[in-house]
mmCIF file of C-alpha atoms in Angstrom:
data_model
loop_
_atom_site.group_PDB
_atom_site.id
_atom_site.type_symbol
_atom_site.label_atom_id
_atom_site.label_comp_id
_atom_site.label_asym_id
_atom_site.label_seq_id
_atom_site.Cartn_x
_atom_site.Cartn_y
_atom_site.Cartn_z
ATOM 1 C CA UNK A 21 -16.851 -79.599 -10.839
ATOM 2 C CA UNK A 22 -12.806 -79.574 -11.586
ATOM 3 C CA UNK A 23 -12.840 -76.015 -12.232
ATOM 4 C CA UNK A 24 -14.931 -74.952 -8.940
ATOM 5 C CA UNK A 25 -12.502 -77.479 -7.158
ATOM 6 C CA UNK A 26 -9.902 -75.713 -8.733
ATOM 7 C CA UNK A 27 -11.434 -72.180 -7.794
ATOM 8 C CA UNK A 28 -11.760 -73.551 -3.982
ATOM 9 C CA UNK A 29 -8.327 -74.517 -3.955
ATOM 10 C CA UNK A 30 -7.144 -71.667 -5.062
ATOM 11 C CA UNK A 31 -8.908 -69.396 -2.514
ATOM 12 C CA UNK A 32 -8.012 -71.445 -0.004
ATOM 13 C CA UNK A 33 -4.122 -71.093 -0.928
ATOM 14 C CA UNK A 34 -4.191 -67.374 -1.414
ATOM 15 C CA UNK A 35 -6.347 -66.969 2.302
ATOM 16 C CA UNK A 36 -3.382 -69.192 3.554
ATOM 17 C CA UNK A 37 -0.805 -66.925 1.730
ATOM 18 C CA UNK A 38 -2.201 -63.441 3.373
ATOM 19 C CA UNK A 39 -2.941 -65.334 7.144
ATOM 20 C CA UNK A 40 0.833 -66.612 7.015
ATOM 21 C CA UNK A 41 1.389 -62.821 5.717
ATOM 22 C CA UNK A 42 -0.102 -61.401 8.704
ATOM 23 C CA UNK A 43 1.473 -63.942 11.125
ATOM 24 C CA UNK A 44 5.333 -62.496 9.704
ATOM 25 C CA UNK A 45 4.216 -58.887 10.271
ATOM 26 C CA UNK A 46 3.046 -59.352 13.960
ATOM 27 C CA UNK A 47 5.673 -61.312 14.913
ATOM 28 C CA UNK A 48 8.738 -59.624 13.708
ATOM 29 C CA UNK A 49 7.368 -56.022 14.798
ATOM 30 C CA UNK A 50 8.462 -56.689 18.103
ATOM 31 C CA UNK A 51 11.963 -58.534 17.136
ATOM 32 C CA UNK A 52 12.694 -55.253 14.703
ATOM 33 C CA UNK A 53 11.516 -53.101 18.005
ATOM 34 C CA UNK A 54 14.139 -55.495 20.231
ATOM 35 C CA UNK A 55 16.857 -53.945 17.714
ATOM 36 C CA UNK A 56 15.886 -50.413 18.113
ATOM 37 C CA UNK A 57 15.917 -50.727 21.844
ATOM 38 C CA UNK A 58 19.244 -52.437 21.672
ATOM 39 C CA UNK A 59 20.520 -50.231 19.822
ATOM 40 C CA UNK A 60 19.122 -46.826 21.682
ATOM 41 C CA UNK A 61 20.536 -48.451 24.681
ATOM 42 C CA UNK A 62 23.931 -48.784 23.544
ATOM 43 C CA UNK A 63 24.222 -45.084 22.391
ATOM 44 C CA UNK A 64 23.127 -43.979 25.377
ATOM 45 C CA UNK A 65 25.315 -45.827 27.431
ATOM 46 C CA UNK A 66 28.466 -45.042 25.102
ATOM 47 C CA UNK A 67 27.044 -41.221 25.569
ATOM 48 C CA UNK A 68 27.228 -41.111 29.086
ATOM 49 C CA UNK A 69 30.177 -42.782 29.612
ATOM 50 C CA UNK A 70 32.385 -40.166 27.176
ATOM 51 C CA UNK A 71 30.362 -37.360 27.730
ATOM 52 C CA UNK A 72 29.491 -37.250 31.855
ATOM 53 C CA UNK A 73 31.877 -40.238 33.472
ATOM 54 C CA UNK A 74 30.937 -43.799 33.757
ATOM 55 C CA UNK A 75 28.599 -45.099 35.469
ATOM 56 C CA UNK A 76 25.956 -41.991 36.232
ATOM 57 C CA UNK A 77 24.458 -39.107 34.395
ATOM 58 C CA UNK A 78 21.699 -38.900 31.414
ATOM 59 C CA UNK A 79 22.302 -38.964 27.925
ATOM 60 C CA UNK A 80 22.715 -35.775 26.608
ATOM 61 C CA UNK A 81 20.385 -36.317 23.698
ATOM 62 C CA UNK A 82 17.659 -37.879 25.738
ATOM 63 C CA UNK A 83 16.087 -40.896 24.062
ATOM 64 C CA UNK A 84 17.045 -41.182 20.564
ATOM 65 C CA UNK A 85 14.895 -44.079 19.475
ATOM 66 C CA UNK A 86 12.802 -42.349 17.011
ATOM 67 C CA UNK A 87 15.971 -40.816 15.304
ATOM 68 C CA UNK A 88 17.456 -44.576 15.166
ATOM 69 C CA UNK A 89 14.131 -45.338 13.686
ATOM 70 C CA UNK A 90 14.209 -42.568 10.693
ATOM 71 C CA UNK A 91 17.867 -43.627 10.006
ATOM 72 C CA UNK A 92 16.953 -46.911 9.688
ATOM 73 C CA UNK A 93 14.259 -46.325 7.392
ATOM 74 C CA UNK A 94 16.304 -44.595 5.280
ATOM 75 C CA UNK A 95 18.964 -47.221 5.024
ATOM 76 C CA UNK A 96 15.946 -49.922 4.619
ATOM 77 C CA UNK A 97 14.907 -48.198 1.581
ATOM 78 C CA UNK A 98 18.056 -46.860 -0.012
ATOM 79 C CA UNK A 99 19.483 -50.424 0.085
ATOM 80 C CA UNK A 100 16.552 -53.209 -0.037
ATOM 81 C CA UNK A 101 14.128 -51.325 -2.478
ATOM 82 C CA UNK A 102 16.366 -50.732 -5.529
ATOM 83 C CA UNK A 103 14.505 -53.417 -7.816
ATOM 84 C CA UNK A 104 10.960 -55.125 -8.022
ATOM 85 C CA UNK A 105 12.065 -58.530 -8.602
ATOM 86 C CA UNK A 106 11.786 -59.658 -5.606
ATOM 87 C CA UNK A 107 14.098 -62.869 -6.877
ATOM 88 C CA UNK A 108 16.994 -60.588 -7.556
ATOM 89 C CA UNK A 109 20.034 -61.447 -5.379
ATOM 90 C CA UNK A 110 21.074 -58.447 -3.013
ATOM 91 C CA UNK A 111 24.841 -59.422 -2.987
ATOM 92 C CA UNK A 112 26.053 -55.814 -1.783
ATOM 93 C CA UNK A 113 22.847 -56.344 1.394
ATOM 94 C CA UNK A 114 24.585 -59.611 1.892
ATOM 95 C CA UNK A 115 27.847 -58.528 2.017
ATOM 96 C CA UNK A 116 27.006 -56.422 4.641
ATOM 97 C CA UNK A 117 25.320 -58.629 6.427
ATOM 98 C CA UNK A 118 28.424 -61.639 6.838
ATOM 99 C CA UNK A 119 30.396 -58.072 7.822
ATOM 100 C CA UNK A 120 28.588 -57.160 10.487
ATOM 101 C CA UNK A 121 28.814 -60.797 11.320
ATOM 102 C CA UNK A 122 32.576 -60.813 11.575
ATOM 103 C CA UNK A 123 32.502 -57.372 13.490
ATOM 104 C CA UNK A 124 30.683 -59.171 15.908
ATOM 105 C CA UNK A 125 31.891 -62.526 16.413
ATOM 106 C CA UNK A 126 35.141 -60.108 16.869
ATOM 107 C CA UNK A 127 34.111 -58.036 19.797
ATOM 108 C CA UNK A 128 32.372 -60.598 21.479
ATOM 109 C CA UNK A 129 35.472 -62.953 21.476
ATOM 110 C CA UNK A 130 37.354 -59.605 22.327
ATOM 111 C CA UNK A 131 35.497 -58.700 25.521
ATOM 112 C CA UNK A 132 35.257 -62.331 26.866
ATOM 113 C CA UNK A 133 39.022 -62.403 26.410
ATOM 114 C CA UNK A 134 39.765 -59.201 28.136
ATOM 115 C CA UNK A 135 37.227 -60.044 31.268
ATOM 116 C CA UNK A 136 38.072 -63.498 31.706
ATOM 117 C CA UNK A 137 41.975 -63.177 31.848
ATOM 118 C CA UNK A 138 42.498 -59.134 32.219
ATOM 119 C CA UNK A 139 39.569 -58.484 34.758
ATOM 120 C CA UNK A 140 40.063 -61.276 36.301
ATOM 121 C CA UNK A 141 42.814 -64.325 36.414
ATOM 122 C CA UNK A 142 41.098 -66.890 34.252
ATOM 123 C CA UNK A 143 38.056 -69.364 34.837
ATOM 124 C CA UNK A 144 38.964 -70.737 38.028
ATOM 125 C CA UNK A 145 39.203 -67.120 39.647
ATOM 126 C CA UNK A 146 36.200 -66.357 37.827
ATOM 127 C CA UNK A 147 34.510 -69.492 39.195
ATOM 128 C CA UNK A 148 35.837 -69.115 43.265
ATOM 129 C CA UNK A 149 34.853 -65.067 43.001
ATOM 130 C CA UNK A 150 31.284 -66.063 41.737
ATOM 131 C CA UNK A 151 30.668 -69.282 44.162
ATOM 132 C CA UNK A 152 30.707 -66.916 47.206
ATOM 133 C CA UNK A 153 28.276 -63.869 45.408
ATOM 134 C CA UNK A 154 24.847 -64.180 47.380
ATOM 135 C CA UNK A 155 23.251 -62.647 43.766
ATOM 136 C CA UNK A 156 24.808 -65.490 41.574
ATOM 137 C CA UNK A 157 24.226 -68.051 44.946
ATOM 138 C CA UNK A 158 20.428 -67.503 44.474
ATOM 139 C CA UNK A 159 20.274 -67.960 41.057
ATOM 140 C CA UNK A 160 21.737 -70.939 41.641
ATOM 141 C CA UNK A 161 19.727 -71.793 44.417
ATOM 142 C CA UNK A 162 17.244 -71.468 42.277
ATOM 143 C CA UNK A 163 17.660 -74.508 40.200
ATOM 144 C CA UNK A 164 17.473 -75.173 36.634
ATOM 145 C CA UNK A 165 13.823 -74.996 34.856
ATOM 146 C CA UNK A 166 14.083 -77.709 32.957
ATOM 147 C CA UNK A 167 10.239 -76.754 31.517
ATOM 148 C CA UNK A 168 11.539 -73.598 30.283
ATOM 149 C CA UNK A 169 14.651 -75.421 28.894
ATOM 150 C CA UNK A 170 12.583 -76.959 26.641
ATOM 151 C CA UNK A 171 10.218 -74.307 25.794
ATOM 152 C CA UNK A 172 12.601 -72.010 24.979
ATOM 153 C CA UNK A 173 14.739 -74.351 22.915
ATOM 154 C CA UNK A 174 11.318 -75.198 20.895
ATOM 155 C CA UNK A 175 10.744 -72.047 19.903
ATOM 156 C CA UNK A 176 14.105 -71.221 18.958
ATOM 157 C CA UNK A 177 14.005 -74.509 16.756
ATOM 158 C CA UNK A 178 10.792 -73.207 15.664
ATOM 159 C CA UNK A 179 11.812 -69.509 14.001
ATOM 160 C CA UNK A 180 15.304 -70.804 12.785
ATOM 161 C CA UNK A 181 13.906 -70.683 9.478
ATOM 162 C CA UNK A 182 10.515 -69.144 9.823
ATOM 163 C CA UNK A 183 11.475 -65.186 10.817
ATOM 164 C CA UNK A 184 10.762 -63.074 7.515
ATOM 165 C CA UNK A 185 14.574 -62.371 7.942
ATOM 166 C CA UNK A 186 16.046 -65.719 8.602
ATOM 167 C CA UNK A 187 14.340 -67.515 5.206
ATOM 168 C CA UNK A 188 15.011 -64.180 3.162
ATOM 169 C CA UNK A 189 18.526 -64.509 4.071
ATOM 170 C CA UNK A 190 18.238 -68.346 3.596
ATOM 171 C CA UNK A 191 16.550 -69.132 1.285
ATOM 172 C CA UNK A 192 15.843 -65.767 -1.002
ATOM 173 C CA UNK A 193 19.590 -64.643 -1.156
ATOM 174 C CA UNK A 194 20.814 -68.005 -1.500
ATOM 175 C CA UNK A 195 22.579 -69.002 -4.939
ATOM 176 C CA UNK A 196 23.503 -72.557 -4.810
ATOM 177 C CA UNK A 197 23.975 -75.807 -2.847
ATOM 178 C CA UNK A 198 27.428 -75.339 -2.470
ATOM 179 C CA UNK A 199 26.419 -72.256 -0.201
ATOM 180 C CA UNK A 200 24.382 -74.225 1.782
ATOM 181 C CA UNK A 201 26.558 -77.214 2.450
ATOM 182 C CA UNK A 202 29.393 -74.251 3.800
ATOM 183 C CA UNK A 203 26.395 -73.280 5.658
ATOM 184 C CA UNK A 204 25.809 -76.669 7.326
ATOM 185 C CA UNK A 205 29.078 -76.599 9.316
ATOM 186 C CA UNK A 206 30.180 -72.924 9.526
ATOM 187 C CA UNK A 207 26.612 -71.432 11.141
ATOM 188 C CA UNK A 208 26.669 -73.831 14.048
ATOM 189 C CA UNK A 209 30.818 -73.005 14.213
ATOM 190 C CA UNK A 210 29.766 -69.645 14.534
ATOM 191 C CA UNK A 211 27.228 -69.505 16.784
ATOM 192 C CA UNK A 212 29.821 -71.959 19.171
ATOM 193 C CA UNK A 213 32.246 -68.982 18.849
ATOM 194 C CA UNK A 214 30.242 -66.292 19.858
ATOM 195 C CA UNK A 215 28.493 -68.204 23.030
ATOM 196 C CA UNK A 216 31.703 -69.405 24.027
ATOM 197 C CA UNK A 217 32.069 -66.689 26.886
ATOM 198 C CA UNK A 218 28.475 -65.644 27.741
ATOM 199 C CA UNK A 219 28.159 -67.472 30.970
ATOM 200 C CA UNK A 220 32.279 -65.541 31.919
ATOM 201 C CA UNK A 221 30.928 -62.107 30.768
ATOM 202 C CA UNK A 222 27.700 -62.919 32.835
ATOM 203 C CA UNK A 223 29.220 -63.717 36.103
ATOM 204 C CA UNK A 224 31.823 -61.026 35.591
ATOM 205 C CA UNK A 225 28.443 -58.667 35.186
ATOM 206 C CA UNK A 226 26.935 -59.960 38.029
ATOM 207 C CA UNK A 227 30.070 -59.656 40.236
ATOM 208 C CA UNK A 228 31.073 -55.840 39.235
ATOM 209 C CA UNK A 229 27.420 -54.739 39.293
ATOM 210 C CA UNK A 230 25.145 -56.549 40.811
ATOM 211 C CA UNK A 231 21.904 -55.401 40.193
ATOM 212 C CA UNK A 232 22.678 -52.314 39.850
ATOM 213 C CA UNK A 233 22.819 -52.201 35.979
ATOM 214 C CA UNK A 234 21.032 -54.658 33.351
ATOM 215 C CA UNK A 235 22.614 -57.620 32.092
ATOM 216 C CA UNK A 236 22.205 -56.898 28.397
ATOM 217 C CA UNK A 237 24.342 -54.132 28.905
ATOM 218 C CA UNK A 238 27.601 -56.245 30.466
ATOM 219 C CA UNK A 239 29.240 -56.687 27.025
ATOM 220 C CA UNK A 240 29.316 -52.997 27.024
ATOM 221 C CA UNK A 241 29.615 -51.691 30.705
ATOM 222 C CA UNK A 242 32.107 -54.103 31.211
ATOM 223 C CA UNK A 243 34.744 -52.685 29.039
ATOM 224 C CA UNK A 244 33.812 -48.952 30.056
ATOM 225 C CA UNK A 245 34.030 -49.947 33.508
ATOM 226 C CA UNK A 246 37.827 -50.680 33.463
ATOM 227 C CA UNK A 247 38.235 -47.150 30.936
ATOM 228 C CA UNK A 248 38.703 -49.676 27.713
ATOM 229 C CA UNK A 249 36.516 -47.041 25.473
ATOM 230 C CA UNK A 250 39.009 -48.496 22.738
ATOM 231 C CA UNK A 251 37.011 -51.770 23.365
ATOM 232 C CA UNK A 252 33.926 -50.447 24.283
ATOM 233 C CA UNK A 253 33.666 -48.821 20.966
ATOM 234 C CA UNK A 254 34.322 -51.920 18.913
ATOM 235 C CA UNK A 255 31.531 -53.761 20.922
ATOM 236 C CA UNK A 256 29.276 -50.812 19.980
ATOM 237 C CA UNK A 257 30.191 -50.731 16.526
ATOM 238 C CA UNK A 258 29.578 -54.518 16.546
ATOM 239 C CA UNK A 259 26.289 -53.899 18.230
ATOM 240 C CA UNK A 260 24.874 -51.257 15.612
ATOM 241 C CA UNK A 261 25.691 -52.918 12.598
ATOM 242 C CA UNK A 262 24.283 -56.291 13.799
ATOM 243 C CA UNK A 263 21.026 -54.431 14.941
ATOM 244 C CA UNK A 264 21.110 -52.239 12.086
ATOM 245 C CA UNK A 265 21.663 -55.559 9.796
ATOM 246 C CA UNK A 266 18.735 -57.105 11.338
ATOM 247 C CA UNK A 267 16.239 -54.779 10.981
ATOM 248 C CA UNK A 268 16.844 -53.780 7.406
ATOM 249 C CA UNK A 269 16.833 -57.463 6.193
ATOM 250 C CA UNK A 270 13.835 -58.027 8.461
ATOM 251 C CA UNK A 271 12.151 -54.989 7.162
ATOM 252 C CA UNK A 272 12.825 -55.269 3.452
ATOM 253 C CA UNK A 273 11.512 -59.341 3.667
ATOM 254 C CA UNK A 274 8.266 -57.786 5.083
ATOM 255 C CA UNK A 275 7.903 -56.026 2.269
ATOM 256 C CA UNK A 276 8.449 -57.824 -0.315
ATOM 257 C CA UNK A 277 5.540 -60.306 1.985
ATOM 258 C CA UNK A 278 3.195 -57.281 2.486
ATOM 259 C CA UNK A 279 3.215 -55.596 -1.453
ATOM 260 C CA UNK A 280 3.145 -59.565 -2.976
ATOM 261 C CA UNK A 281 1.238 -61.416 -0.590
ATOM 262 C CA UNK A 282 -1.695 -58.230 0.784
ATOM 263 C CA UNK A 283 -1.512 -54.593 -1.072
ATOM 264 C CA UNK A 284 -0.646 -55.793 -5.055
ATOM 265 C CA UNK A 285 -3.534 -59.052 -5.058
ATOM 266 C CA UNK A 286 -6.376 -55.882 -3.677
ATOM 267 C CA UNK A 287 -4.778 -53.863 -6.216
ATOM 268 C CA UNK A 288 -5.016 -56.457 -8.978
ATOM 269 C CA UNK A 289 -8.993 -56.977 -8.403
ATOM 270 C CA UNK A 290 -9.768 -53.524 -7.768
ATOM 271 C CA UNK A 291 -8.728 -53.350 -11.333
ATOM 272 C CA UNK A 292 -10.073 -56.406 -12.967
ATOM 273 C CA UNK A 293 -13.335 -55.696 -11.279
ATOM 274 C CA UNK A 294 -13.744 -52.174 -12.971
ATOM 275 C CA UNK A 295 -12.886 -53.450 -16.049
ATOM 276 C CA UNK A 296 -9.239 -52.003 -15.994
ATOM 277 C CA UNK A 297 -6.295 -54.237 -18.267
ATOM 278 C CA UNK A 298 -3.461 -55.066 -15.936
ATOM 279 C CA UNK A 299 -0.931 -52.678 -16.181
ATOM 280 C CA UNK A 300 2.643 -53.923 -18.291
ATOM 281 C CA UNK A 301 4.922 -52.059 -15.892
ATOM 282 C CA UNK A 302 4.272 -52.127 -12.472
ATOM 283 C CA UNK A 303 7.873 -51.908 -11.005
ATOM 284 C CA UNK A 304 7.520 -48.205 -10.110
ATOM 285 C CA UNK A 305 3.871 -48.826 -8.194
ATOM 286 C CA UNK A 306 6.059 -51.714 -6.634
ATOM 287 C CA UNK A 307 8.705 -50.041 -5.047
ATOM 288 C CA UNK A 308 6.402 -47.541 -4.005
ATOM 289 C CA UNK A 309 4.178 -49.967 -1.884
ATOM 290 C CA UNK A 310 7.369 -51.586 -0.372
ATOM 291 C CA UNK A 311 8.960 -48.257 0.470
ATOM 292 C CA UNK A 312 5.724 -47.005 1.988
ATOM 293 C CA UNK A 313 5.408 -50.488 4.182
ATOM 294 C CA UNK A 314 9.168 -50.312 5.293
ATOM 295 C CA UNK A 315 8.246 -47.082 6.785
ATOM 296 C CA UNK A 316 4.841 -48.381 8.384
ATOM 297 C CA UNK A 317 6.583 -51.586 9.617
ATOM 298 C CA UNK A 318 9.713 -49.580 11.645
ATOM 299 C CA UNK A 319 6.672 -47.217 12.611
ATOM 300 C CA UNK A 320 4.665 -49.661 14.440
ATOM 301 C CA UNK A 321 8.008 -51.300 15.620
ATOM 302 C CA UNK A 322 9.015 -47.519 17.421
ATOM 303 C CA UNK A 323 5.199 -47.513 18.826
ATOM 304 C CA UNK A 324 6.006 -51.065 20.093
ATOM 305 C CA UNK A 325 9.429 -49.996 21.752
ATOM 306 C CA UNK A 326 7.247 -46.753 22.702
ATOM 307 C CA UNK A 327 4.205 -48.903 24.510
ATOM 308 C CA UNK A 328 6.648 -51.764 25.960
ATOM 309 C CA UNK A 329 7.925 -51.601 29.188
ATOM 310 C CA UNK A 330 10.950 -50.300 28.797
ATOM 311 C CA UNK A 331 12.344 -52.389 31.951
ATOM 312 C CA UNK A 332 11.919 -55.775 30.787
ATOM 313 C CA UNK A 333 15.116 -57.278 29.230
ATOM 314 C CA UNK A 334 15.968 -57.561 24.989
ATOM 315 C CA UNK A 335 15.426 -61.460 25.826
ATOM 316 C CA UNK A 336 11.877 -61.394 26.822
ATOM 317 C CA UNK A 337 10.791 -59.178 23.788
ATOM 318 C CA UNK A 338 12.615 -61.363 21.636
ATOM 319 C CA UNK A 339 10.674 -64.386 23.244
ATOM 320 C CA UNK A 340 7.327 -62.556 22.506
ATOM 321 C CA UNK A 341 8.221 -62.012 18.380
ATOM 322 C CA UNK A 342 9.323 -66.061 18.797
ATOM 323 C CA UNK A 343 5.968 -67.349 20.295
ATOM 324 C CA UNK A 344 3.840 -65.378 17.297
ATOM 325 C CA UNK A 345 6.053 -66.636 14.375
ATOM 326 C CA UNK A 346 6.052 -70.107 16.373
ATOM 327 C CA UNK A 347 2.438 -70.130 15.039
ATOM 328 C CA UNK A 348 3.982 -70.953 11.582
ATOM 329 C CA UNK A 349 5.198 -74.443 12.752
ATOM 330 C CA UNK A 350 2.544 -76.646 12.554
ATOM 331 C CA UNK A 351 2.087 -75.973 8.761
ATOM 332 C CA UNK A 352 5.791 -75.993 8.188
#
């Protein structure tokens, strides 16, 4: 009766392993397809502006998603499938990653510098310019959803630690306590620094465009607008290697989930059911699987991008990959 309870248990953990699996795949397919339209957008928008004038004409290359995609995968698999050991720290990965951190925290402070007190004369001009805008009025008039608020700032809370590329970078890649207690109070410094002139840079949008462009572009237009390419270039470069940063840790922690938690148990008892000895070395058949699911994941994240409507902003697809992983919650 131990051993069947035992059996149970076990069946029950593994189902629970490949349903939490499943969960990580659908959810982060749209946040990895968020990064390749961020991305896309930002080329095309630094394309037009040095190639045909800022702010009309069509990017010469047309839409380069799918090429963003292929380059991606390579990088994915050239840098995250190297070993088998999924346990093995990937310092030169991380290293990256806190660079394109840096890069930009950098820009960001850099543009909300430049539009706050270059654009304009500081706050208060920003503030007495946007109090008499009818577009910034009504979203005032509007009011403040206090619902949403809360929604929103649930299932932020939620995925802090629950997207595949959050924990990998958490928990996977982290060597000691010592890193985490650094953690504790530099993370929330940082993301203070970089929010510290969102609501400037989006009145300063608002004001200079209207609604005649998108407001995930500002960070970007807003530079061009006043001929800073100089500028406009670092916030692009800052822009690619956070995206590109994002979707090859996301990618390469899906992985690692699909070939462990879904392809290598099938393969396993496949084999034990013909008979079949498990194999001594497996790292090559490893890499393989985890190379081949890198290139399914950014596949279905392009047909995502592909199928989405291409008007709605980077926040609301971002919101869609938060309510799925959200579903992870209740058992964490």
């Amino acid at each position: 009766m131990r051993i069947l309870n035992k059996n149970q248990n076990s069946v029950i953990q593994q189902n629970n392993v490949v349903v939490a699996a499943i969960i990580a795949v659908v959810g982060t397919i749209p946040y990895i397809a968020l990064q390749l339209k961020a991305i896309s957008r930002s080329v095309d928008t630094l394309l037009v502006s040095f190639d045909n004038g800022f702010p009309s004409g069509a990017p010469p290359f047309g839409d380069i998603s799918l090429l963003v995609a292929i380059a991606l995968v390579i990088f994915a698999i050239l840098f995250g499938t190297r070993h088998a050991d999924a346990t093995e720290h990937q310092h030169g990965l991380m290293l990256a990653i806190a660079m394109e951190s840096v890069i930009k925290l950098i820009a960001f402070l850099f543009v909300g510098i430049f539009v706050t007190w270059f654009m304009f004369d500081g706050i208060a001009d920003l503030l007495t310019k946007a109090a008499v805008n009818p577009n910034i009025q009504q979203i005032i008039d509007n009011g403040f959803d206090a619902g949403n608020f809360l929604i929103l700032t649930f299932l932020s809370c939620s995925v802090f630690l629950l997207l595949p590329r959050q924990f990998h970078v958490a928990v996977v890649e982290n060597n000691s306590m010592k890193e985490l207690e650094r953690a504790r109070w530099l993370f929330p410094a940082y993301l203070v620094a970089i929010n510290l002139f969102v609501i400037p840079i989006a009145l300063a949008g608002t004001l200079k465009f209207g609604v005649a462009a998108n407001a995930d572009d500002y960070v970007l237009l807003l530079p061009l607008l006043e001929d800073q390419r100089v500028l406009g270039l670092l916030v692009f470069i800052g822009g690619l290697s956070a995206g590109t940063a994002m979707v090859i840790v996301a990618s390469v922690a899906l992985a690692i989930m699909i070939s462990n938690d879904l392809v290598l148990p099938v393969i396993l008892r496949m084999r034990s059911r013909r008979g079949l000895a498990e194999p001594k070395n497996m790292e090559t058949t490893i890499l393989n699987i985890r190379r081949t699911a890198i290139f399914a994941v950014l596949f279905l994240a392009y047909l995502y991008y592909e199928a989405a409507d291409n008007s709605a902003a980077l926040a609301s697809i971002g919101l869609v990959s938060f309510a799925a992983i959200a579903q992870l919650a209740p058992a964490f």
